[in-house]
Amino acid sequence: MEHIVIIGNGISGVTAARHIRKNSDKQITIISKENKYFFSRTALMYIYMGHMKFEHTQPYENWFWEKNNISLKEAFVANINTEKKVLDFSNGEHLSYDKLIIASGSKPNKFGWPGQDLEGVMGMYHKQDLENLEKYAPNKEACKRAVIVGGGLIGIELAEMLRSRDIPVTFLVRESSFWNGVLPAQESEMINEHIKDHHIDLRLGANLKEIKADENGKVKSIIIEETGEEIFCNVVGLTAGVSPNINFVKESGIATNRGVLVNRFLETNVKDVYAIGDCAEQHDAIGQRRNIEAVWYTGRMMGETLAQTICGNKTAYKPGHWFNSAKFLDIEYQTYGWVFSERGLKEGETYFQWRHPKDYKCITISFHKESRQFIGINTFGIRMRHEIFDKWLTENQSIEYVLEHLADANFDPEFYKLHEGEILEKFNQENGTNIKLQKKSWKRIFSKA
């Protein structure tokens, strides 16, 4: 019986295993050292915040794996021998495979800062990071202050976690405005305001120089590069992005760049070896997507796609239109299609933007100036329907069409105040147009007003 071995039990590896099992009776082994059973990594923050327990993050009961004949091995892969098709583990054990799927995920970036490996320094990616945070920042008495280094999505999640226990937080962001390499200025500035409203000490244009230790080898303070200021703290969160976790692959003959290089079928340069999820890097980017996408849903899609190939139905990875969602403290964020920061706008592209005068709500819609074709939307504080924007992107609808039918895409709960009328009014004022919400949309607004 063909033996499929999967390195990594995150969303990519587990999805591949589940779909291989649905379509075959192949022998399947999943290897992970982090935790025996699959859990939702994105839910780790809610354990610390007291919203759920760790077992609540496990979508499958522990008996699920044996019932579905999926073997779980707790081990650390030290080397891959692709000629003999054998994995070497750090404890001296070995395991042979017929087909190998590398789904080893990401690891937090470190940039050689002095003191980056001290006690009390951690990322916020693995289960062990959560355990370390509970150890070093159980409350505001044990942790007088925490410093977070890096202004991405993980950084703002960690800030929210710490503030939930009233721990003072200093947030070092090297950019001049939060996430302004991704977000247009209006949105980035709104998030700056929101962070400060949560009593987080946001330091823009600030880089970490070093982390200092006390006499016991624990974090004592950090030094800011630009000013030399020393900030005393008990915890340092390193959240300056992630990179593929592939050190164990480097001597195997499997081609790597930043990640494990794959083609559209998620195949590596070595026969019967594949890579999926955060650790996979496309040789050639798919459309405007990045070559490496450390995103939950793309990992799931890669797992589903590769399972088809493993089971004899060779299938190319086609992720479709870009989308993503996140939370910035209290603000829900969704993006569909392509909305770049000002410096990422391409020739002939422009924005329409609206922001609520009092609340943390705004939208940015990108479109082509000449053709008027809708390119993408960012929405903050207003929930939108993925399937509708996906359809409009496929149909190459115009900016005017999207605005006329915008209420149909609204997914806010009943009795929420809707803003499509004022959004459309601003567009008409700026563009000298007189487009109106379609009747179906008007009925929906008035029924919820």
C-alpha positions in Angstrom: 0.0 0.0 0.0 1.4 3.4 -1.0 2.6 5.4 2.1 1.9 9.1 2.1 3.9 11.0 4.7 3.1 14.6 5.6 5.5 16.8 7.5 3.4 19.3 9.5 -0.1 19.1 11.0 -1.3 22.6 10.3 -4.3 23.4 8.1 -2.4 22.5 4.9 -1.1 19.1 6.0 -4.3 18.0 7.8 -6.5 19.1 4.9 -4.4 17.1 2.5 -4.6 14.0 4.8 -8.4 14.3 5.1 -9.0 14.6 1.4 -6.6 11.8 0.5 -8.5 9.6 3.0 -11.8 10.7 1.4 -10.6 9.5 -2.0 -8.4 6.5 -1.2 -7.3 3.9 1.3 -3.6 4.9 1.1 -1.5 4.7 4.2 -1.1 8.2 5.7 1.3 9.4 8.4 1.3 13.0 9.8 4.4 14.2 11.6 4.6 17.1 14.0 6.6 18.0 17.1 4.6 21.0 18.1 1.4 19.2 19.1 0.0 15.7 18.5 -3.4 16.9 17.4 -4.4 19.5 14.9 -5.6 22.8 16.3 -6.7 26.2 14.9 -3.6 28.4 15.1 -5.6 31.5 14.5 -7.5 30.9 17.7 -4.5 30.8 20.0 -5.1 34.4 21.0 -8.6 33.7 22.3 -7.2 31.1 24.8 -5.0 33.8 26.5 -7.9 36.2 26.4 -10.1 33.7 28.2 -12.7 33.2 25.4 -12.0 29.5 25.0 -9.8 26.6 26.2 -7.2 24.9 24.1 -9.4 21.9 23.5 -12.0 24.2 21.9 -9.4 25.0 19.1 -9.3 21.3 18.1 -12.0 20.8 15.4 -11.7 17.0 15.5 -12.0 14.7 18.5 -8.9 12.7 19.4 -10.5 9.5 18.2 -11.0 11.0 14.7 -7.5 10.1 13.5 -7.5 6.4 14.5 -11.1 6.0 13.2 -10.0 7.4 9.8 -6.7 5.4 9.8 -4.4 8.4 9.8 -1.3 7.8 11.9 0.1 10.6 14.0 3.8 10.7 14.9 5.3 13.2 17.3 8.9 13.8 16.0 11.2 16.4 14.6 12.5 15.8 11.1 16.3 16.5 10.9 16.9 15.4 7.3 15.2 14.1 4.2 17.0 11.4 2.1 15.2 11.7 -1.2 17.3 9.0 -2.9 16.2 6.3 -0.4 12.9 8.0 0.4 13.6 8.1 4.1 13.1 10.7 6.8 15.7 10.9 9.5 14.4 12.1 12.9 16.3 14.0 15.5 16.0 11.1 18.0 17.8 8.7 15.6 14.6 7.0 14.2 13.8 6.8 10.5 10.6 6.5 8.4 10.2 5.6 4.8 7.7 7.1 2.4 6.4 6.6 -1.1 5.2 10.2 -1.5 6.2 13.1 0.7 4.3 16.3 1.4 6.2 19.1 3.1 3.7 21.3 5.0 6.0 22.6 7.7 4.5 26.1 7.9 6.3 29.3 9.1 8.5 30.5 11.9 8.8 34.1 13.3 11.5 36.2 11.7 14.6 37.1 13.7 17.1 39.6 12.4 20.1 39.0 14.6 19.1 41.5 17.3 21.4 41.2 20.4 19.3 39.5 23.1 16.7 38.0 20.8 17.0 34.6 22.4 16.7 35.7 26.0 14.0 34.3 28.4 10.9 36.4 27.9 11.4 36.9 24.2 8.9 35.1 22.0 6.9 35.1 18.8 3.2 34.5 18.6 2.8 31.6 16.2 3.2 28.3 17.9 1.5 26.7 20.8 4.7 27.0 22.8 4.6 30.7 22.3 1.3 30.8 24.0 2.7 28.8 26.9 5.7 31.2 27.2 3.3 34.2 27.2 1.3 32.6 30.0 4.6 32.0 31.9 6.1 35.4 31.5 3.0 37.6 31.2 0.3 36.0 33.4 -0.8 39.4 34.7 0.2 43.0 35.0 2.0 42.4 38.3 4.3 39.8 36.8 4.7 41.7 33.6 5.0 45.4 34.2 5.3 46.2 30.5 5.6 44.3 27.2 7.3 45.6 24.0 6.1 44.3 20.6 8.5 44.6 17.6 6.8 44.6 14.2 3.6 46.1 13.0 1.8 43.3 11.1 -1.3 41.3 11.9 0.3 39.1 14.5 1.7 42.1 16.3 -1.7 43.8 16.7 -3.2 40.5 17.9 -0.5 40.2 20.5 -1.1 43.7 21.6 -4.8 43.0 22.0 -4.0 39.9 24.0 -1.8 41.7 26.5 -4.2 44.6 26.9 -6.9 42.1 27.7 -5.0 41.6 31.0 -4.3 45.3 31.5 -0.6 44.8 30.7 1.0 48.1 29.4 2.2 47.7 25.8 4.8 49.6 23.7 4.4 48.8 20.0 7.5 49.5 17.8 6.6 49.9 14.1 9.4 50.7 11.7 7.1 52.3 9.1 5.8 55.8 9.4 2.3 54.5 9.7 0.8 51.1 10.7 1.0 48.6 7.8 1.2 51.4 5.2 3.1 49.1 2.8 -0.2 47.2 2.4 -3.0 49.6 3.3 -3.9 53.0 1.7 -3.1 56.0 3.9 -6.7 56.6 5.0 -6.9 53.1 6.4 -3.5 53.0 7.9 -4.0 56.3 9.7 -7.4 55.1 11.1 -5.7 52.0 12.5 -3.1 54.3 14.1 -5.9 56.2 15.9 -7.6 53.0 17.0 -4.4 51.5 18.4 -3.8 54.6 20.5 -7.5 54.6 21.6 -6.7 51.3 23.2 -4.0 52.9 25.4 -1.2 51.2 23.4 2.0 53.1 23.2 2.5 53.2 19.5 5.9 54.2 18.3 6.0 54.8 14.5 9.3 55.0 12.7 11.0 53.0 15.5 13.4 50.1 15.2 14.7 47.7 17.8 18.5 48.0 18.4 18.9 45.4 21.2 17.3 43.5 24.0 19.0 43.8 27.4 19.1 41.0 30.0 19.0 41.2 33.8 21.4 39.2 36.0 19.3 36.0 35.5 19.3 36.1 31.7 15.7 37.4 31.4 14.5 40.4 29.5 15.1 43.6 31.4 14.7 46.3 28.7 15.0 47.2 25.0 16.9 50.0 23.2 15.3 51.9 20.4 17.7 52.3 17.4 16.8 55.9 16.4 16.8 57.6 19.8 18.8 55.3 22.1 15.8 55.3 24.5 15.7 52.4 27.0 12.2 50.9 27.7 12.1 48.6 30.7 9.9 45.5 30.1 9.5 41.8 31.1 8.3 40.5 27.7 9.4 41.2 24.1 7.2 39.9 21.3 8.9 39.5 18.0 6.2 39.9 15.3 8.2 41.2 12.4 6.7 38.8 9.9 7.3 35.1 9.4 9.4 33.0 7.0 9.1 29.4 5.7 10.2 26.8 8.3 12.5 24.7 6.0 15.9 24.4 7.6 15.6 20.6 7.6 15.1 20.7 3.8 18.3 22.5 2.9 20.6 19.4 2.5 18.1 17.2 0.8 18.5 18.2 -2.8 15.0 19.7 -2.9 15.1 23.1 -4.5 14.5 26.0 -2.2 14.6 29.8 -2.3 12.9 31.5 0.6 10.5 28.5 0.6 10.3 25.1 -1.0 10.0 25.8 -4.7 7.0 24.3 -6.4 5.2 24.4 -9.8 1.4 24.9 -10.3 0.8 21.3 -9.3 2.7 21.9 -6.0 5.4 19.5 -7.2 9.1 20.1 -6.2 12.1 19.3 -8.4 12.3 15.9 -6.8 9.8 13.2 -7.9 7.1 12.3 -5.4 7.9 15.3 -3.1 5.4 18.1 -2.8 5.1 21.3 -0.7 2.0 23.2 0.4 1.0 26.0 2.7 3.3 28.7 4.2 6.5 26.9 3.3 5.7 26.5 -0.4 7.0 29.1 -2.9 5.7 29.2 -6.4 8.4 29.4 -9.1 6.3 32.0 -10.9 3.7 34.1 -9.0 0.1 33.4 -9.8 -1.3 36.7 -11.2 -0.5 39.5 -8.7 -0.3 37.1 -5.7 3.0 36.7 -3.8 5.1 33.7 -4.5 4.7 32.7 -0.8 1.3 33.1 0.8 1.2 32.6 4.6 -2.6 32.6 4.7 -5.0 30.1 6.3 -7.4 29.7 3.4 -4.7 29.3 0.7 -3.1 26.6 2.8 -6.4 24.8 3.0 -6.9 25.1 -0.8 -3.4 23.8 -1.5 -4.2 20.7 0.7 -7.4 20.0 -1.2 -5.8 20.5 -4.6 -2.8 18.3 -3.9 -5.0 15.5 -2.5 -6.6 15.2 -5.9 -3.2 14.8 -7.6 -2.0 12.3 -5.0 -5.2 10.2 -5.7 -4.7 10.1 -9.4 -6.6 13.2 -10.6 -3.7 15.6 -11.4 -5.0 19.1 -10.5 -3.3 22.5 -10.8 -3.5 24.9 -7.9 -5.9 27.8 -8.9 -6.6 30.0 -5.9 -9.0 32.4 -7.7 -9.5 36.0 -6.7 -7.5 37.2 -3.8 -9.4 37.7 -0.5 -8.5 37.9 3.2 -10.0 39.0 6.5 -8.6 40.0 9.9 -9.4 42.1 13.0 -7.6 45.2 14.1 -8.7 45.2 17.8 -12.4 46.1 17.4 -12.4 46.7 13.7 -13.2 43.9 11.3 -11.3 44.1 8.0 -12.0 42.3 4.7 -10.4 42.6 1.3 -11.5 41.3 -2.1 -9.5 41.6 -5.3 -6.6 44.1 -5.3 -6.3 47.2 -3.2 -2.7 48.4 -2.8 -1.2 51.2 -0.8 -0.6 54.4 -2.8 3.0 53.4 -3.6 1.7 50.1 -5.0 -0.9 51.6 -7.4 -0.3 50.8 -11.0 -0.5 53.2 -13.9 -4.2 53.9 -14.8 -5.5 52.8 -11.4 -7.2 54.9 -8.8 -9.3 54.8 -5.6 -12.7 55.8 -4.4 -12.6 56.2 -0.6 -15.2 56.9 2.0 -14.8 57.2 5.8 -17.4 57.6 8.5 -17.1 61.0 10.1 -17.3 59.6 13.7 -16.9 55.8 13.7 -14.1 53.5 12.7 -15.6 52.5 9.4 -14.2 53.1 5.9 -14.0 51.6 2.4 -11.5 51.9 -0.4 -12.5 50.7 -3.9 -9.8 50.5 -6.6 -10.7 50.7 -10.3 -9.3 51.6 -13.7 -9.7 55.3 -14.5 -10.5 54.7 -18.2 -12.4 51.4 -18.4 -14.0 52.0 -14.9 -13.4 48.3 -14.2 -13.7 47.3 -10.5 -10.3 45.9 -9.2 -10.9 45.4 -5.5 -12.3 46.7 -2.2 -11.0 47.1 1.3 -13.7 47.4 4.0 -13.3 48.2 7.6 -16.1 48.0 10.1 -18.6 46.9 7.5 -19.1 43.2 6.7 -19.4 42.2 3.1 -20.3 39.0 1.3 -17.3 37.2 -0.3 -19.3 35.3 -2.9 -20.8 38.6 -4.4 -17.5 40.3 -4.7 -15.9 37.2 -6.2 -18.7 37.1 -8.8 -18.3 40.9 -9.6 -14.6 40.4 -10.1 -15.1 37.5 -12.4 -17.7 39.5 -14.4 -15.3 42.5 -14.7 -18.1 44.8 -13.4 -17.6 48.6 -13.3 -17.1 50.7 -10.2 -20.5 52.2 -10.9 -22.2 48.8 -11.0 -20.6 47.8 -7.7 -21.8 51.0 -6.0 -25.3 50.7 -7.4 -25.5 47.2 -5.9 -23.3 47.6 -2.9 -26.2 47.0 -0.4 -26.6 43.5 -1.9 -23.1 42.7 -0.7 -23.6 43.9 2.9 -23.4 41.2 5.4 -23.9 43.1 8.7 -26.4 41.7 11.2 -30.0 42.9 11.2 -30.6 46.3 12.7 -27.0 47.5 12.0 -26.9 51.0 10.5 -26.2 50.8 6.8 -24.1 53.4 4.9 -24.6 52.6 1.2 -26.6 55.8 0.6 -23.9 58.2 2.0 -21.2 56.2 0.3 -22.9 56.6 -3.1 -23.6 60.3 -2.4 -19.9 60.9 -1.9 -19.0 59.1 -5.1 -21.6 61.2 -7.1 -20.3 64.4 -5.6 -16.7 63.6 -6.5 -17.4 62.2 -10.0 -20.3 64.4 -11.2 -22.5 61.4 -11.6 -26.0 60.6 -10.6 -26.0 56.8 -10.1 -28.5 55.4 -7.7 -28.9 52.3 -5.6 -30.9 49.7 -7.4 -34.5 49.1 -6.1 -33.6 45.8 -4.5 -30.8 47.5 -2.6 -33.0 50.3 -1.5 -35.6 47.9 -0.1 -32.8 46.1 1.8 -31.6 49.4 3.4 -35.0 50.6 4.4 -36.0 47.2 5.8 -32.9 47.3 8.1 -32.9 51.0 8.9 
